[in-house]
């Protein structure tokens, strides 16, 4: 990082330098930093300045606004637990028994990111993209589960994206899965969204009470069921409105009801797209699929959609069809040219639920900070604004959607509080300019309140790792541990599966990455993290 162009970290010392050998230290002390980022504000993540592409993006946006006379719409489409390798355009599709022509078409129409990163589980990602802050800073460090006692409403002092966009005239809607708290004060319509239409928790949390095949010990045991019901999440489709009003639209009473949920949710989003398109205000829609998080059930109105016939694969094909319907609705409304679309998944596949689980070519899975847990599909599409067929391996963190949305909506970052640290990077110029490069230098990976790893360009350094005790069970049967004498340093270009460390000697990257980890850790001293009882 440079501080106003003055390099501070000329000879970075890795976080575990003290335990490394003397010969290593000699090499590292001579190492030049590869860090290109510059600090503009003390409480903002340093970004790589890209002067020309930033100018080009500003001009492109201004031209569009002159043409349309309004600010652009923003729609995020977020699939739950979809693996990097599930869509055809990421190497899966028909090859793994579930063709995804609509998602593939979206990718061809825009920019396909191959190094796009989520947090390693649902709640952390979903909160990070709406706050622009790492989960460890907001306290939302892991999924909120049945029976959890939250000690403090994390949203009480967060400034959410829908709040900021709402203040500048946007209509805001969240459809589908929320999973960032269902008590009053934590619901989407309490934290800035004008409207909410969806389910608060993941499919499995809702359906286990009606799924005697998977959970016979619960469904057939009244004593267990009574205990479950005392802590069970809400199983209603909720229609919520800013100000607190919440209506129970329907209830999940069977696995068939759950199987139909996504089609119902997409119908709602499509109806709202039609309404929004006719109004004179721009919109922000976050559409969150319930699928393909376990447990998946066929939509009884279109069963067995995939070649594989497995429930997970059928769910992938349904999500693909429904994504195509959302895109078609934007086209029918005549607003594709003024709508930024981003399609992604909130974390890697949950292999603990196999075969009701996705596919990743990488090591690890949901719940880990290896690539399999955090590298996700990321497609940015905007007719006339993002050139079709672009592909980039530059790093993108889903938190960057926060800063990019603010820029698109014309909200100045000066509106953000200065008493807390912001981790997002504004990636507008990366996404909008032909051959645009990422403005992000490093991606940091956390597991709960533990800093695990850092990626810069093709290098990734782990200082802690999750190790499963059986091949698939990265959540239910795993341990977290420190690495040994040296950090585990992988070159992801020659070793995408993170199996062959390139070693601690003679690698100048070790110093730079170690320096970034240290620098990142230091931000927590000045801006202490929140603890809401999930750590
Ligand atoms: Ca998830």
XYZ file of C-alpha atoms and ligand atoms in Angstrom:
536
model
C 0.000 0.000 0.000
C 1.132 3.521 -0.709
C -0.036 6.313 1.523
C -0.717 9.279 -0.734
C 1.837 7.817 -3.121
C 4.490 7.367 -0.430
C 5.351 3.708 -0.032
C 5.222 2.583 3.570
C 5.692 -1.127 3.169
C 8.979 -1.205 1.269
C 10.242 -4.260 3.070
C 7.244 -6.031 4.499
C 7.751 -8.621 7.175
C 5.431 -11.577 7.046
C 3.133 -12.255 9.923
C 5.023 -15.348 10.951
C 8.473 -13.988 10.157
C 9.723 -14.574 13.661
C 9.408 -18.298 13.209
C 11.097 -18.463 9.829
C 14.748 -19.217 9.230
C 17.423 -16.541 9.036
C 18.143 -17.193 5.333
C 14.509 -16.560 4.550
C 14.553 -13.273 6.424
C 17.599 -12.072 4.508
C 15.848 -12.681 1.214
C 12.648 -11.052 2.443
C 14.325 -7.940 3.749
C 15.474 -7.221 0.205
C 12.101 -7.925 -1.276
C 10.319 -5.201 -3.150
C 6.652 -4.960 -2.393
C 4.334 -5.869 -5.247
C 1.597 -3.778 -3.663
C 0.144 -1.210 -6.085
C -2.643 0.072 -3.846
C -2.910 3.604 -2.526
C -4.600 4.780 0.664
C -6.998 7.629 0.036
C -8.894 7.632 3.327
C -7.640 6.134 6.564
C -10.836 4.077 7.074
C -11.112 2.830 3.475
C -9.455 -0.223 1.945
C -6.582 1.012 -0.265
C -7.330 0.695 -3.992
C -5.239 0.496 -7.147
C -5.586 3.823 -8.974
C -6.613 3.384 -12.626
C -6.741 6.953 -13.851
C -7.667 6.517 -17.503
C -10.241 3.762 -17.044
C -11.861 5.745 -14.226
C -12.198 8.769 -16.539
C -13.622 6.542 -19.261
C -16.173 5.027 -16.887
C -17.287 8.445 -15.611
C -17.809 9.590 -19.193
C -19.683 6.416 -20.119
C -22.050 6.801 -17.164
C -22.592 10.500 -17.871
C -23.427 9.761 -21.515
C -25.961 7.152 -20.474
C -27.591 9.476 -17.958
C -27.862 12.185 -20.608
C -29.601 9.654 -22.836
C -31.964 8.157 -20.251
C -32.417 11.177 -17.993
C -32.216 8.969 -14.896
C -29.892 6.952 -12.746
C -29.324 3.286 -13.618
C -31.261 0.419 -12.058
C -29.321 -2.236 -10.171
C -30.299 -5.893 -9.818
C -28.295 -8.550 -8.027
C -29.234 -12.194 -8.549
C -27.804 -14.349 -5.786
C -27.984 -18.131 -5.796
C -27.540 -19.935 -2.475
C -24.570 -22.332 -2.216
C -24.060 -22.740 -5.968
C -20.599 -24.089 -6.806
C -18.106 -22.328 -9.044
C -18.248 -25.294 -11.408
C -22.023 -25.563 -11.682
C -22.825 -23.194 -14.583
C -21.804 -24.298 -18.062
C -19.870 -21.071 -18.608
C -17.676 -22.053 -15.629
C -16.962 -25.552 -16.913
C -20.046 -27.352 -15.548
C -23.506 -27.246 -17.101
C -24.303 -30.195 -19.340
C -20.917 -31.726 -18.513
C -22.110 -32.274 -14.929
C -25.679 -33.185 -15.746
C -27.376 -29.802 -15.483
C -27.284 -27.529 -18.529
C -27.463 -23.781 -17.805
C -28.123 -22.036 -21.139
C -29.586 -18.883 -19.594
C -26.707 -18.247 -17.207
C -24.286 -19.008 -20.036
C -26.097 -16.497 -22.269
C -25.855 -13.874 -19.515
C -22.099 -14.469 -19.349
C -21.720 -14.151 -23.130
C -23.668 -10.888 -23.016
C -21.358 -9.370 -20.415
C -18.271 -9.887 -18.246
C -17.472 -13.259 -16.695
C -15.233 -12.990 -13.635
C -13.069 -16.000 -12.871
C -11.628 -14.756 -9.579
C -14.754 -13.516 -7.836
C -14.853 -14.061 -4.065
C -17.589 -14.506 -1.496
C -17.271 -15.106 2.232
C -17.290 -18.813 3.105
C -20.908 -19.004 4.368
C -24.314 -17.359 3.814
C -24.828 -14.738 6.534
C -21.290 -13.329 6.256
C -21.605 -12.765 2.491
C -25.141 -11.428 2.622
C -24.305 -8.901 5.315
C -20.954 -7.907 3.802
C -22.419 -6.935 0.436
C -25.034 -4.721 2.080
C -22.620 -3.013 4.478
C -19.385 -2.933 2.457
C -17.697 -4.315 5.557
C -16.168 -7.652 6.481
C -18.321 -9.866 8.717
C -15.738 -9.698 11.493
C -16.296 -5.934 11.669
C -20.114 -6.126 11.838
C -20.217 -9.210 14.066
C -22.123 -11.298 11.492
C -19.320 -13.818 11.334
C -21.317 -16.986 10.698
C -24.827 -18.110 9.761
C -27.433 -17.347 12.357
C -28.842 -20.745 13.330
C -31.886 -21.949 15.226
C -31.463 -21.238 18.921
C -28.728 -18.605 18.528
C -28.922 -15.795 21.054
C -27.810 -12.563 19.425
C -26.584 -10.180 22.128
C -26.858 -7.008 20.048
C -28.630 -6.041 16.837
C -25.700 -5.694 14.412
C -27.806 -3.537 12.103
C -28.529 -0.915 14.755
C -25.417 1.082 13.895
C -24.700 -0.128 10.349
C -25.476 2.054 7.332
C -26.941 -0.312 4.771
C -26.821 -0.027 0.998
C -30.632 0.095 0.599
C -30.730 2.956 3.118
C -28.140 4.933 1.155
C -29.798 4.191 -2.187
C -33.246 4.965 -0.769
C -32.031 8.371 0.388
C -31.004 9.186 -3.167
C -34.363 8.244 -4.651
C -34.107 4.523 -5.339
C -36.961 2.066 -4.806
C -35.495 -0.920 -2.982
C -36.680 -4.536 -2.829
C -35.264 -7.766 -1.486
C -36.923 -10.946 -2.747
C -36.169 -14.434 -1.426
C -33.753 -15.689 1.169
C -32.542 -13.238 3.794
C -30.656 -15.132 6.534
C -29.322 -12.060 8.288
C -31.696 -12.106 11.252
C -35.458 -12.525 11.526
C -36.219 -10.705 14.761
C -37.653 -7.203 14.690
C -34.969 -4.673 13.810
C -33.017 -7.191 11.733
C -35.449 -7.926 8.911
C -34.827 -6.561 5.393
C -37.636 -4.024 5.727
C -36.140 -2.871 9.062
C -32.655 -2.282 7.656
C -33.395 -0.086 4.660
C -35.380 -2.049 2.067
C -38.742 -0.538 1.116
C -40.171 -3.987 0.573
C -39.361 -7.608 1.311
C -40.926 -10.745 -0.110
C -39.298 -13.969 0.965
C -38.203 -16.456 3.615
C -35.904 -15.525 6.450
C -33.837 -18.707 6.573
C -32.336 -21.430 4.376
C -34.457 -24.212 2.851
C -33.145 -26.939 5.154
C -34.035 -24.998 8.293
C -37.611 -24.692 7.050
C -38.244 -28.150 5.589
C -36.705 -30.476 8.157
C -39.937 -30.419 10.166
C -41.896 -31.782 7.173
C -39.254 -34.093 5.708
C -39.693 -37.532 7.294
C -37.321 -39.166 4.802
C -34.273 -37.103 5.765
C -35.170 -36.392 9.390
C -37.208 -39.364 10.703
C -35.849 -38.922 14.223
C -37.301 -35.414 14.291
C -40.557 -35.811 12.368
C -41.569 -39.064 14.116
C -40.584 -38.066 17.627
C -43.027 -35.643 19.322
C -40.535 -34.775 22.046
C -37.849 -33.820 19.524
C -40.386 -31.963 17.434
C -41.538 -29.897 20.432
C -37.939 -28.940 21.162
C -37.354 -28.081 17.497
C -40.479 -25.958 17.259
C -39.364 -23.926 20.256
C -36.341 -22.733 18.296
C -37.482 -23.228 14.691
C -37.091 -20.390 12.210
C -40.163 -18.818 10.648
C -41.545 -21.035 7.887
C -43.786 -18.427 6.259
C -43.418 -16.496 3.057
C -43.259 -12.969 4.464
C -44.283 -9.769 2.745
C -42.653 -6.933 4.637
C -42.868 -3.180 4.266
C -40.576 -0.406 5.469
C -41.892 0.774 8.799
C -42.225 -2.753 10.141
C -45.491 -4.122 8.723
C -45.129 -7.857 7.998
C -47.739 -10.072 6.384
C -47.616 -13.894 6.388
C -48.504 -14.749 2.792
C -48.336 -18.538 3.042
C -46.694 -21.312 5.037
C -44.404 -24.159 4.025
C -46.335 -27.267 5.025
C -44.681 -29.761 2.716
C -41.544 -30.304 0.706
C -43.670 -29.601 -2.393
C -44.388 -26.109 -1.020
C -40.649 -25.515 -0.682
C -40.042 -26.922 -4.166
C -42.392 -24.311 -5.606
C -40.939 -21.386 -3.629
C -38.450 -20.043 -6.145
C -40.953 -19.902 -8.993
C -43.283 -17.878 -6.751
C -40.474 -15.535 -5.703
C -39.365 -14.938 -9.284
C -42.955 -14.166 -10.318
C -42.968 -11.488 -7.623
C -39.683 -9.956 -8.766
C -40.932 -9.932 -12.360
C -44.165 -8.203 -11.315
C -42.143 -5.553 -9.459
C -39.795 -5.042 -12.423
C -42.863 -4.205 -14.504
C -44.109 -1.729 -11.889
C -40.725 -0.128 -11.284
C -40.086 0.284 -15.014
C -43.214 2.406 -15.319
C -42.306 4.697 -12.410
C -39.951 7.663 -12.649
C -37.593 6.342 -9.955
C -34.660 3.949 -10.419
C -34.660 0.660 -8.496
C -32.371 -1.646 -6.585
C -33.492 -5.282 -6.433
C -31.618 -7.998 -4.576
C -33.157 -11.260 -5.770
C -31.998 -14.154 -3.597
C -32.869 -17.681 -4.673
C -33.760 -20.243 -1.987
C -32.244 -22.959 -4.179
C -29.719 -24.499 -4.471
C -29.018 -24.649 -0.726
C -29.788 -28.069 0.681
C -32.297 -29.565 1.055
C -33.473 -29.265 -2.544
C -36.866 -30.482 -3.706
C -38.124 -30.539 -7.262
C -40.700 -27.951 -8.149
C -43.688 -30.337 -8.539
C -44.855 -28.268 -11.509
C -41.620 -29.041 -13.389
C -39.994 -32.144 -11.907
C -36.859 -33.863 -13.112
C -35.555 -30.934 -15.138
C -31.935 -32.034 -15.423
C -30.199 -34.815 -17.306
C -28.813 -36.045 -13.985
C -32.275 -36.269 -12.324
C -30.724 -35.618 -8.911
C -32.583 -33.010 -6.862
C -29.597 -30.647 -6.725
C -29.106 -30.731 -10.483
C -32.830 -30.244 -11.097
C -32.599 -27.205 -8.816
C -29.693 -25.797 -10.841
C -31.695 -26.120 -14.052
C -34.721 -24.462 -12.441
C -32.581 -21.571 -11.173
C -31.195 -21.219 -14.685
C -34.680 -21.114 -16.229
C -35.875 -18.579 -13.665
C -32.780 -16.413 -14.178
C -33.676 -16.388 -17.859
C -37.187 -15.243 -16.941
C -35.845 -12.316 -14.892
C -33.609 -11.273 -17.787
C -36.548 -11.549 -20.186
C -38.666 -9.372 -17.879
C -36.015 -6.644 -17.960
C -35.912 -6.891 -21.733
C -39.722 -6.837 -22.033
C -39.822 -3.741 -19.823
C -37.344 -2.067 -22.183
C -34.828 -1.316 -19.425
C -31.863 -3.600 -20.194
C -29.805 -0.605 -21.373
C -30.281 1.130 -18.034
C -29.926 -1.842 -15.688
C -26.740 -3.206 -14.145
C -27.154 -6.955 -13.559
C -24.842 -8.994 -11.354
C -25.263 -12.761 -10.993
C -23.408 -14.743 -8.318
C -23.482 -17.286 -5.479
C -23.053 -16.466 -1.782
C -20.439 -19.197 -1.122
C -19.076 -22.470 -2.468
C -20.936 -25.791 -2.551
C -21.932 -27.417 0.727
C -20.244 -30.774 0.308
C -21.504 -31.981 3.699
C -24.909 -32.383 2.006
C -23.642 -34.441 -0.962
C -25.189 -35.551 -3.288
C -27.446 -32.529 -2.669
C -24.410 -30.341 -3.342
C -22.736 -28.397 -6.110
C -19.509 -28.786 -7.969
C -16.269 -26.911 -7.558
C -12.997 -27.745 -9.285
C -11.128 -26.270 -6.325
C -9.989 -27.557 -2.947
C -12.437 -27.225 -0.082
C -16.084 -26.299 0.034
C -18.521 -24.022 1.843
C -17.222 -23.300 5.324
C -13.568 -23.102 4.326
C -11.260 -20.407 3.067
C -9.721 -22.633 0.425
C -10.819 -21.650 -3.075
C -13.680 -24.173 -3.093
C -15.378 -22.310 -0.268
C -14.979 -18.767 -1.498
C -14.426 -18.589 -5.260
C -17.828 -18.215 -6.902
C -19.289 -17.414 -10.317
C -19.609 -13.665 -10.903
C -21.231 -12.285 -14.039
C -21.705 -8.565 -14.699
C -24.075 -7.743 -17.517
C -25.263 -4.385 -18.822
C -26.397 -3.986 -22.400
C -24.465 -1.222 -24.134
C -22.310 -0.539 -21.058
C -20.339 -3.773 -20.606
C -18.963 -5.247 -23.818
C -20.246 -8.757 -24.564
C -17.920 -11.712 -24.178
C -15.478 -10.141 -21.728
C -13.656 -12.452 -19.314
C -11.316 -11.326 -16.531
C -9.281 -13.141 -13.917
C -8.607 -9.955 -11.948
C -9.776 -10.255 -8.344
C -13.227 -9.074 -7.326
C -14.702 -9.351 -3.835
C -18.516 -9.426 -3.624
C -18.233 -6.590 -1.074
C -17.161 -4.478 -4.053
C -20.782 -4.584 -5.223
C -21.501 -2.171 -2.361
C -19.058 0.511 -3.517
C -19.922 -0.012 -7.168
C -23.640 0.423 -6.445
C -22.925 3.675 -4.571
C -20.967 4.997 -7.535
C -23.638 4.003 -10.056
C -26.279 5.721 -7.940
C -24.128 8.837 -7.561
C -23.822 8.496 -3.780
C -20.566 10.056 -2.575
C -18.419 7.927 -0.296
C -18.208 11.061 1.874
C -21.680 10.092 3.086
C -20.201 7.082 4.878
C -19.264 7.359 8.554
C -15.595 7.885 9.396
C -15.664 6.006 12.704
C -15.485 2.549 11.093
C -13.472 0.715 8.486
C -14.822 -0.008 4.991
C -13.505 -3.013 3.076
C -15.239 -2.539 -0.278
C -13.534 -1.239 -3.408
C -15.433 0.725 -6.052
C -15.036 -1.471 -9.140
C -17.125 0.599 -11.558
C -14.226 1.323 -13.903
C -13.086 -2.322 -13.905
C -16.552 -3.518 -14.875
C -17.512 -0.835 -17.370
C -14.420 -0.238 -19.474
C -13.186 -2.584 -22.200
C -10.040 -4.298 -20.923
C -10.739 -2.756 -17.506
C -8.497 -3.914 -14.663
C -9.458 -4.575 -11.068
C -9.045 -1.769 -8.567
C -8.620 -4.299 -5.764
C -5.136 -5.381 -4.736
C -5.884 -8.002 -2.079
C -8.709 -10.236 -0.927
C -8.730 -11.276 2.727
C -10.281 -14.488 3.965
C -11.772 -14.852 7.423
C -13.331 -17.737 9.292
C -15.346 -16.389 12.211
C -13.053 -13.989 13.979
C -9.872 -15.580 12.649
C -7.853 -14.152 9.782
C -6.989 -17.118 7.581
C -5.496 -16.077 4.252
C -4.885 -13.411 1.659
C -4.813 -13.457 -2.152
C -2.878 -11.024 -4.351
C -2.838 -11.627 -8.086
C -2.148 -15.364 -8.568
C -0.663 -15.892 -5.099
C -2.502 -16.932 -1.956
C -1.014 -17.245 1.496
C -2.693 -19.136 4.333
C -1.756 -18.630 7.978
C -4.605 -20.831 9.251
C -6.508 -23.609 7.474
C -9.646 -25.751 7.810
C -8.891 -29.453 7.600
C -11.746 -31.984 7.238
C -11.574 -35.315 9.012
C -13.362 -37.017 6.134
C -13.222 -36.040 2.483
C -16.581 -34.287 2.164
C -17.337 -32.913 5.607
C -15.775 -29.476 5.591
C -18.340 -28.094 8.054
C -19.589 -30.900 10.289
C -16.313 -32.773 10.758
C -13.470 -30.326 10.427
C -10.867 -28.592 12.525
C -9.270 -25.188 12.253
C -5.543 -25.050 12.762
C -2.470 -22.910 12.438
C -0.076 -23.704 9.631
C 3.363 -24.951 10.644
C 6.697 -23.201 10.447
C 5.909 -21.340 7.247
C 2.689 -19.945 5.794
C 1.178 -22.076 3.047
C 1.885 -20.128 -0.119
C 0.213 -21.301 -3.329
C 0.540 -20.076 -6.896
C -3.049 -20.480 -8.077
C -2.064 -20.389 -11.739
C 0.073 -23.503 -11.562
C -1.790 -25.056 -8.625
C -5.453 -23.992 -8.575
C -6.294 -26.789 -6.146
C -3.923 -25.414 -3.469
C -2.030 -28.667 -2.979
C 1.580 -27.749 -3.743
C 2.972 -24.878 -1.670
C 5.644 -22.999 -3.573
C 7.655 -22.716 -0.406
C 8.880 -20.043 1.909
C 12.308 -19.551 0.394
C 13.216 -17.283 -2.491
C 9.685 -16.162 -2.992
C 9.376 -12.416 -2.841
C 5.611 -12.715 -2.736
C 5.721 -14.140 0.762
C 6.934 -10.819 2.092
C 4.325 -8.785 0.257
C 1.446 -11.051 1.274
C 2.681 -11.212 4.836
C 2.855 -7.438 4.845
C -0.705 -7.172 3.585
C -1.950 -9.550 6.288
C -0.172 -7.519 8.932
C -1.460 -4.245 7.523
C -4.987 -5.656 7.396
C -4.738 -6.894 10.976
C -3.651 -3.421 12.078
C -6.922 -1.853 10.867
C -8.705 -3.698 13.675
C -6.623 -1.960 16.308
C -7.879 1.444 15.242
C -11.375 0.243 14.286
C -12.299 -2.551 16.732
C -14.652 -5.317 15.537
C -18.173 -5.764 16.888
C -19.150 -8.887 18.787
C -22.846 -9.790 18.694
C -22.560 -13.218 20.283
C -21.816 -15.276 17.169
C -18.027 -15.489 17.646
Ca -25.138 -19.905 1.127
